[in-house]
Amino acid sequence: MTKVLKLNSPPHRLVTIKVNNTYNFDQVIDRRKTDSIKWNDEFLKEYFKGENLLPLWVADMDFRAPQPVIDALVARAKHGIFGYGTAGWPEYFESVISWFSRRYNWNIKKDWFVHAPGIVPACYYIIQRFSHPGDKIIIQNPVYYPFASGIISNGRIVASNDLKLENGRYTMDFEDLEKKVKDPLTKMIILCSPHNPVGRVWIKEELERLGEICFSNGVLIVSDEIHCDLTYPSIKHTIFASISEELAQNTITCTAGSKTFNLAGLHHSNVIISNSKLREEFKTQLRINGLMTPNIFGTHALQAAYSKCEDWLDALMVYLQKNLEFLKKFLRKNFPQVKIIEPEGTYLVWMDFRELNLSGKDLQSKLIEAKVALDPGHIFGSGGEGFMRINIACPQSTLEESLNRIVRAFI
Ligand SMILES: Cc1ncc(COP(=O)(O)O)c(C=O)c1O
């Protein structure tokens, strides 16, 4: 059944969207014994040093993937032969090409695709291929922490172009970026777009300015757009490489359906590179590490998601928006010292606990005492201390339970 909803969404424009309300995101599904890193008690005990934790950390959702995805996986599983797969077939490529063309006006070609078993591994192979030990790589802290881990573990140096937080909104510091790209050791920037954890969906003008600064100084741009589909009503995501041919030629774009449709465990992503020289270099790096064929389930799932599940995504975003409103209202009423940074995209919300004046360690201990597992802000690098990242992609009852636990522990 289709219903029309009016939402008061950031930046506070009334938008009308049609939602298919046959999806039940309220359903609580037990994930404890399903080999889920998010819910596995032993893992949680070791990682968070706490027991009986309610997990709202790590970026996967407590919702079932859309039914057409499940059907495609079951159909492929029923065939019963699981030999090596191909990198794709005409309908697969068409589903991806059409998704980006109709949603983002980004027109990509089949030849530009390179499959990788995830965006984190893709970024690490890119770091290895396009920089040398001792080189500097720019990231924008506080940011998804595996970027820094990959830079450091590969012997490169993190150069953080820290985001600026003014009046509850994060922006880029372009003056600092100009200085950092001029350093001859700087070879690359990893752009998080939309930004995890601060939830910004960068506007075209910001991306253009960043692109010009990097392009004119010969700095390669790796644009991680894994969260691009998860934007709140009225917010528009711009694919960085779609801005101009010049920027596209200097960019490696990382895409996946894993966040959008909850498919992360299938380890499938598409790295899109229009510059043939960069593409061949990247393919060589995968080849010399023995990465040749994709997981067959990943390709089938993605084709089904991109070709049959857009209405599920619309309904998901409405549900996430309701969870976000619930979170804001709950905090205003029960815990006003804690503020949130209003996200424009992603199901990750950056919560500001700084008013409590607790160290990152004490804040985390309090949350473990509350029996809630969130991602502590300090792991996201400079500027993260005093914040916590909460994952609101769960039934509202789970979110409510976690917030009640938090309030009980603090008040
Ligand atoms: C910005 C960003 N990039 C990459 C990933 C993970 O990508 P993958 O699972 O494809 O390695 C995440 C997961 O949270 C993320 O937030």
Coordinates of C-alpha atoms and ligand atoms in Angstrom, one line a residue:
M1 CA 0.0 0.0 0.0
T2 CA 1.4 3.4 -0.8
K3 CA 1.0 6.4 1.5
V4 CA 1.9 10.0 1.1
L5 CA 3.9 11.5 4.0
K6 CA 4.9 15.0 4.8
L7 CA 8.1 15.4 6.7
N8 CA 9.7 18.4 8.3
S9 CA 13.3 17.5 7.3
P10 CA 16.6 19.2 7.5
P11 CA 17.2 21.9 6.5
H12 CA 13.5 22.3 7.5
R13 CA 11.7 22.3 4.3
L14 CA 8.5 20.5 4.0
V15 CA 8.8 17.6 1.6
T16 CA 6.3 15.2 0.3
I17 CA 7.3 11.7 -0.6
K18 CA 5.4 8.6 -1.5
V19 CA 6.2 5.6 0.7
N20 CA 5.3 2.1 0.4
N21 CA 4.3 1.2 4.0
T22 CA 4.3 -2.6 3.5
Y23 CA 7.8 -2.8 5.1
N24 CA 8.0 -3.5 8.8
F25 CA 11.1 -1.8 10.2
D26 CA 9.6 -2.0 13.7
Q27 CA 10.1 -5.8 13.8
V28 CA 12.7 -6.8 16.3
I29 CA 14.8 -9.6 14.9
D30 CA 17.1 -11.6 17.1
R31 CA 20.7 -11.4 15.7
R32 CA 22.6 -12.7 18.7
K33 CA 23.3 -16.2 17.4
T34 CA 23.6 -15.2 13.7
D35 CA 27.4 -14.7 13.5
S36 CA 26.9 -10.9 13.6
I37 CA 29.9 -9.0 14.8
K38 CA 27.6 -6.3 16.1
W39 CA 25.6 -8.6 18.3
N40 CA 28.0 -11.4 19.2
D41 CA 28.3 -11.4 23.0
E42 CA 31.8 -12.9 23.1
F43 CA 33.1 -10.3 20.6
L44 CA 31.4 -7.5 22.5
K45 CA 32.8 -8.7 25.8
E46 CA 36.3 -8.7 24.4
Y47 CA 36.0 -5.4 22.4
F48 CA 33.9 -3.3 24.9
K49 CA 34.9 -5.1 28.1
G50 CA 31.2 -5.3 29.1
E51 CA 28.4 -7.9 29.3
N52 CA 24.8 -7.9 28.2
L53 CA 25.4 -4.9 26.0
L54 CA 22.7 -3.5 23.7
P55 CA 24.7 -2.8 20.5
L56 CA 24.1 0.4 18.5
W57 CA 27.7 0.6 17.2
V58 CA 29.3 -0.5 13.9
A59 CA 27.6 0.4 10.6
D60 CA 25.1 -2.3 9.8
M61 CA 21.4 -2.3 10.2
D62 CA 19.1 -4.5 12.3
F63 CA 16.6 -4.7 9.4
R64 CA 16.2 -7.5 6.9
A65 CA 17.5 -6.7 3.4
P66 CA 14.7 -6.1 0.9
Q67 CA 12.8 -9.2 -0.2
P68 CA 14.0 -9.1 -3.9
V69 CA 17.6 -9.3 -2.6
I70 CA 16.8 -12.3 -0.4
D71 CA 14.9 -13.9 -3.3
A72 CA 17.9 -13.4 -5.7
L73 CA 20.3 -14.9 -3.1
V74 CA 18.0 -17.9 -2.5
A75 CA 17.6 -18.5 -6.2
R76 CA 21.3 -18.4 -6.8
A77 CA 21.9 -20.7 -3.7
K78 CA 19.4 -23.2 -5.0
H79 CA 21.4 -23.7 -8.1
G80 CA 23.9 -25.4 -5.9
I81 CA 27.1 -24.8 -7.8
F82 CA 29.3 -22.2 -6.3
G83 CA 32.2 -22.0 -8.7
Y84 CA 34.1 -18.8 -9.5
G85 CA 31.9 -16.0 -10.7
T86 CA 32.4 -13.4 -13.4
A87 CA 32.8 -9.6 -12.6
G88 CA 29.3 -9.1 -13.9
W89 CA 26.9 -9.6 -16.9
P90 CA 24.9 -7.1 -19.0
E91 CA 21.9 -6.8 -16.7
Y92 CA 24.2 -6.5 -13.6
F93 CA 26.2 -3.6 -15.2
E94 CA 23.0 -2.0 -16.5
S95 CA 21.5 -2.1 -13.0
V96 CA 24.5 -0.2 -11.5
I97 CA 24.8 2.2 -14.5
S98 CA 21.1 3.0 -14.4
W99 CA 21.1 3.5 -10.5
F100 CA 23.8 6.2 -10.7
S101 CA 22.4 7.8 -13.8
R102 CA 18.8 8.2 -12.6
R103 CA 19.6 9.1 -9.0
Y104 CA 22.7 11.2 -9.4
N105 CA 22.9 12.1 -13.1
W106 CA 26.3 10.4 -13.1
N107 CA 26.9 8.5 -16.4
I108 CA 29.4 5.7 -16.0
K109 CA 30.6 3.1 -18.5
K110 CA 30.9 -0.6 -18.0
D111 CA 34.7 -0.4 -18.7
W112 CA 35.2 1.9 -15.7
F113 CA 34.1 -0.8 -13.2
V114 CA 36.6 -2.6 -11.0
H115 CA 35.3 -5.0 -8.5
A116 CA 36.8 -5.0 -4.9
P117 CA 35.8 -7.1 -1.9
G118 CA 34.9 -4.0 0.1
I119 CA 35.7 -0.3 0.2
V120 CA 38.1 -0.6 3.1
P121 CA 40.3 -3.1 1.2
A122 CA 39.9 -1.0 -1.9
C123 CA 41.2 2.1 -0.1
Y124 CA 44.1 0.1 1.3
Y125 CA 45.1 -1.2 -2.2
I126 CA 44.8 2.4 -3.5
I127 CA 47.1 3.7 -0.7
Q128 CA 49.6 1.0 -1.6
R129 CA 49.5 1.6 -5.4
F130 CA 49.4 5.4 -5.5
S131 CA 51.7 6.5 -2.7
H132 CA 55.0 5.4 -1.1
P133 CA 56.0 4.8 2.5
G134 CA 56.6 8.2 4.1
D135 CA 54.1 10.0 1.9
K136 CA 51.3 12.0 3.5
I137 CA 47.6 11.2 2.9
I138 CA 44.9 13.7 3.9
I139 CA 41.8 12.7 5.7
Q140 CA 39.2 15.0 7.4
N141 CA 39.0 14.2 11.1
P142 CA 36.9 13.2 12.9
V143 CA 36.4 10.5 10.2
Y144 CA 35.8 6.8 9.7
Y145 CA 38.8 5.4 11.6
P146 CA 39.9 2.6 9.1
F147 CA 41.2 5.4 6.9
A148 CA 43.8 6.4 9.4
S149 CA 44.5 2.7 10.3
G150 CA 45.2 1.9 6.6
I151 CA 47.4 4.9 6.1
I152 CA 49.5 4.1 9.2
S153 CA 49.7 0.3 8.8
N154 CA 51.0 0.9 5.2
G155 CA 53.8 3.2 6.5
R156 CA 52.2 6.4 5.2
I157 CA 51.5 9.5 7.3
V158 CA 48.1 10.9 8.3
A159 CA 47.7 14.6 7.5
S160 CA 44.4 15.6 9.0
N161 CA 42.6 18.5 7.5
D162 CA 40.3 18.7 10.6
L163 CA 36.7 19.7 10.0
K164 CA 35.5 22.9 11.6
L165 CA 32.5 22.7 14.0
E166 CA 30.6 26.0 14.2
N167 CA 27.1 26.4 15.5
G168 CA 26.4 22.7 15.5
R169 CA 27.5 22.3 11.9
Y170 CA 30.7 20.8 10.4
T171 CA 32.4 22.5 7.4
M172 CA 35.7 22.0 5.6
D173 CA 38.7 24.1 6.5
F174 CA 39.9 25.1 3.0
E175 CA 42.8 27.3 4.1
D176 CA 44.3 24.4 6.0
L177 CA 43.6 22.1 3.1
E178 CA 45.5 24.5 0.7
K179 CA 48.5 24.3 3.1
K180 CA 48.4 20.6 3.4
V181 CA 48.1 19.8 -0.4
K182 CA 51.1 22.1 -1.1
D183 CA 53.4 19.8 1.0
P184 CA 55.3 17.9 -1.7
L185 CA 54.9 14.7 0.5
T186 CA 51.1 14.9 0.1
K187 CA 49.9 12.4 -2.5
M188 CA 46.3 11.8 -1.9
I189 CA 43.1 12.7 -0.1
I190 CA 40.5 10.2 1.1
L191 CA 37.2 12.1 1.0
C192 CA 34.3 10.7 3.0
S193 CA 31.2 11.8 1.2
P194 CA 28.7 11.7 2.8
H195 CA 30.8 12.0 5.9
N196 CA 30.8 9.3 8.6
P197 CA 30.5 10.1 11.5
V198 CA 29.4 13.8 11.3
G199 CA 26.6 13.2 8.8
R200 CA 27.4 16.0 6.4
V201 CA 26.3 15.6 2.8
W202 CA 28.8 17.9 1.1
I203 CA 27.2 20.4 -1.3
K204 CA 28.5 20.8 -4.9
E205 CA 30.3 24.1 -4.1
E206 CA 32.3 22.5 -1.2
L207 CA 33.2 19.5 -3.4
E208 CA 34.2 21.8 -6.3
R209 CA 36.5 23.9 -4.1
L210 CA 38.1 20.8 -2.6
G211 CA 38.5 19.4 -6.1
E212 CA 40.1 22.5 -7.5
I213 CA 42.6 22.7 -4.6
C214 CA 43.6 19.1 -4.9
F215 CA 43.6 19.0 -8.7
S216 CA 45.9 22.1 -9.1
N217 CA 48.4 20.5 -6.7
G218 CA 48.4 17.1 -8.3
V219 CA 46.8 15.3 -5.3
L220 CA 44.8 12.2 -6.2
I221 CA 41.2 12.1 -4.8
V222 CA 39.7 8.9 -3.5
S223 CA 36.0 9.6 -2.9
D224 CA 34.4 7.1 -0.6
E225 CA 30.7 7.4 -1.4
I226 CA 29.4 4.3 0.4
H227 CA 26.7 6.3 2.2
C228 CA 25.5 8.3 -0.8
D229 CA 22.0 6.7 -1.0
L230 CA 21.3 7.4 2.7
T231 CA 20.3 11.0 2.5
Y232 CA 17.3 12.5 4.4
P233 CA 14.4 13.9 2.4
S234 CA 15.3 17.2 0.7
I235 CA 19.1 16.6 0.9
K236 CA 20.8 16.0 -2.4
H237 CA 24.0 14.0 -2.7
T238 CA 26.5 15.1 -5.5
I239 CA 28.8 12.4 -6.8
F240 CA 32.2 14.0 -6.7
A241 CA 33.4 12.6 -10.1
S242 CA 30.2 13.9 -11.8
I243 CA 31.2 17.5 -11.2
S244 CA 33.5 17.8 -14.2
E245 CA 35.5 15.7 -16.6
E246 CA 38.7 17.2 -15.2
L247 CA 37.9 16.1 -11.7
A248 CA 36.7 12.7 -12.8
Q249 CA 40.1 12.1 -14.4
N250 CA 41.8 12.7 -11.0
T251 CA 39.3 10.6 -8.9
I252 CA 38.8 7.1 -7.8
T253 CA 35.1 6.6 -6.7
C254 CA 34.2 3.9 -4.2
T255 CA 30.6 2.7 -4.3
A256 CA 28.7 -0.2 -2.8
G257 CA 25.2 -1.2 -2.0
S258 CA 26.3 -2.5 1.4
K259 CA 25.2 0.3 3.6
T260 CA 22.1 1.1 1.6
F261 CA 20.6 -2.4 1.6
N262 CA 22.4 -4.0 4.5
L263 CA 24.7 -6.3 2.5
A264 CA 28.1 -5.6 4.2
G265 CA 28.7 -9.3 5.0
L266 CA 28.6 -10.1 1.2
H267 CA 31.8 -8.1 0.7
H268 CA 31.1 -6.5 -2.6
S269 CA 31.9 -3.1 -4.0
N270 CA 32.4 -1.3 -7.3
V271 CA 35.3 1.0 -7.6
I272 CA 34.6 3.3 -10.6
I273 CA 37.6 4.8 -12.4
S274 CA 37.2 6.6 -15.7
N275 CA 40.9 7.4 -16.1
S276 CA 42.3 4.3 -17.8
K277 CA 45.8 4.8 -16.5
L278 CA 44.6 4.9 -12.9
R279 CA 42.2 2.0 -13.5
E280 CA 44.9 -0.2 -14.9
E281 CA 47.2 0.6 -12.0
F282 CA 44.5 -0.2 -9.5
K283 CA 43.7 -3.5 -11.3
T284 CA 47.4 -4.4 -11.2
Q285 CA 47.4 -3.9 -7.4
L286 CA 44.4 -6.2 -7.0
R287 CA 46.0 -8.8 -9.3
I288 CA 49.3 -8.9 -7.6
N289 CA 47.5 -9.6 -4.4
G290 CA 45.6 -12.4 -5.9
L291 CA 42.2 -10.7 -6.0
M292 CA 40.5 -11.8 -9.2
T293 CA 36.9 -12.9 -9.0
P294 CA 34.0 -11.5 -6.9
N295 CA 31.8 -13.3 -4.4
I296 CA 28.9 -14.6 -6.6
F297 CA 26.3 -13.6 -4.0
G298 CA 27.5 -10.0 -3.9
T299 CA 26.8 -9.4 -7.6
H300 CA 23.4 -11.1 -7.5
A301 CA 22.3 -9.2 -4.4
L302 CA 23.4 -5.8 -5.8
Q303 CA 21.6 -6.3 -9.1
A304 CA 18.4 -7.1 -7.3
A305 CA 18.8 -4.2 -5.0
Y306 CA 19.6 -1.6 -7.6
S307 CA 16.9 -2.8 -10.0
K308 CA 14.0 -3.7 -7.7
C309 CA 14.4 -2.0 -4.3
E310 CA 14.2 1.7 -4.7
D311 CA 10.8 1.9 -2.9
W312 CA 12.3 0.0 0.1
L313 CA 15.0 2.6 0.3
D314 CA 12.5 5.4 0.3
A315 CA 10.6 3.7 3.1
L316 CA 13.9 3.1 5.0
M317 CA 14.8 6.8 4.9
V318 CA 11.3 7.7 6.3
Y319 CA 11.8 5.3 9.1
L320 CA 15.3 6.6 9.8
Q321 CA 14.0 10.1 9.8
K322 CA 11.4 9.1 12.4
N323 CA 14.1 7.5 14.6
L324 CA 16.1 10.7 14.3
E325 CA 13.2 12.8 15.4
F326 CA 12.6 10.3 18.3
L327 CA 16.2 10.6 19.4
K328 CA 16.2 14.4 19.3
K329 CA 12.9 14.6 21.2
F330 CA 14.0 12.0 23.8
L331 CA 17.3 13.9 24.5
R332 CA 15.6 17.3 24.7
K333 CA 13.2 15.9 27.3
N334 CA 15.4 13.5 29.3
F335 CA 19.0 14.4 28.8
P336 CA 19.3 18.0 27.5
Q337 CA 23.1 18.2 28.2
V338 CA 23.6 15.8 25.3
K339 CA 23.2 17.4 21.9
I340 CA 23.2 15.8 18.5
I341 CA 24.8 17.0 15.3
E342 CA 21.9 17.0 12.8
P343 CA 22.8 14.5 10.1
E344 CA 22.0 15.2 6.5
G345 CA 22.8 11.6 5.6
T346 CA 23.8 8.2 7.0
Y347 CA 22.1 6.3 9.8
L348 CA 25.0 7.3 12.2
V349 CA 24.4 10.1 14.5
W350 CA 27.2 12.1 16.2
M351 CA 26.2 12.8 19.8
D352 CA 27.9 15.6 21.7
F353 CA 28.5 14.7 25.3
R354 CA 31.1 17.5 25.9
E355 CA 28.9 19.4 28.3
L356 CA 29.4 16.5 30.8
N357 CA 33.1 17.3 30.9
L358 CA 34.1 13.6 31.0
S359 CA 37.3 12.2 29.4
G360 CA 36.7 9.8 26.5
K361 CA 37.7 6.9 28.7
D362 CA 35.2 7.9 31.5
L363 CA 32.4 8.5 29.0
Q364 CA 32.9 5.1 27.5
S365 CA 33.0 3.5 31.0
K366 CA 29.7 5.2 31.8
L367 CA 28.1 3.8 28.6
I368 CA 29.4 0.3 29.3
E369 CA 27.9 0.7 32.8
A370 CA 24.7 1.6 31.0
K371 CA 25.0 -1.7 29.1
V372 CA 25.0 0.1 25.7
A373 CA 27.7 -0.3 23.0
L374 CA 28.3 2.9 20.9
D375 CA 31.4 3.9 19.0
P376 CA 33.5 6.3 21.2
G377 CA 34.3 9.6 19.4
H378 CA 38.0 9.5 20.1
I379 CA 38.6 6.6 17.7
F380 CA 37.5 8.9 14.8
G381 CA 40.7 11.0 15.4
S382 CA 41.2 14.6 16.3
G383 CA 38.0 16.4 17.3
G384 CA 36.3 13.2 18.3
E385 CA 36.9 13.4 22.1
G386 CA 33.6 13.9 24.1
F387 CA 31.4 12.6 21.2
M388 CA 29.8 9.2 20.7
R389 CA 28.4 7.7 17.5
I390 CA 25.1 6.0 17.7
N391 CA 23.6 3.8 14.9
I392 CA 19.9 4.5 14.6
A393 CA 19.2 1.8 12.0
C394 CA 17.3 -0.4 14.4
P395 CA 13.7 -0.8 15.4
Q396 CA 12.6 2.3 17.4
S397 CA 11.9 0.1 20.4
T398 CA 15.7 -0.8 20.4
L399 CA 16.7 2.8 20.2
E400 CA 14.3 3.7 23.0
E401 CA 15.7 0.9 25.2
S402 CA 19.2 2.1 24.6
L403 CA 18.4 5.7 25.5
N404 CA 16.6 4.7 28.6
R405 CA 19.6 2.7 29.7
I406 CA 21.9 5.7 29.0
V407 CA 19.7 8.1 31.0
R408 CA 19.5 5.7 33.9
A409 CA 23.3 5.4 34.1
F410 CA 23.9 9.1 34.0
I411 CA 21.1 10.6 36.0
Ligands
LIG1 C1 32.9 5.7 5.1 C2 32.9 4.2 5.1 N1 33.7 3.6 4.2 C3 33.7 2.2 4.1 C4 33.0 1.4 5.0 C5 33.1 0.0 5.0 O1 33.2 -0.5 3.7 P1 33.4 -2.1 3.3 O2 32.5 -2.8 4.3 O3 32.9 -2.1 1.9 O4 34.8 -2.4 3.5 C6 32.2 2.1 6.0 C7 31.5 1.3 7.0 O5 31.0 1.8 7.9 C8 32.2 3.5 6.0 O6 31.4 4.1 6.9

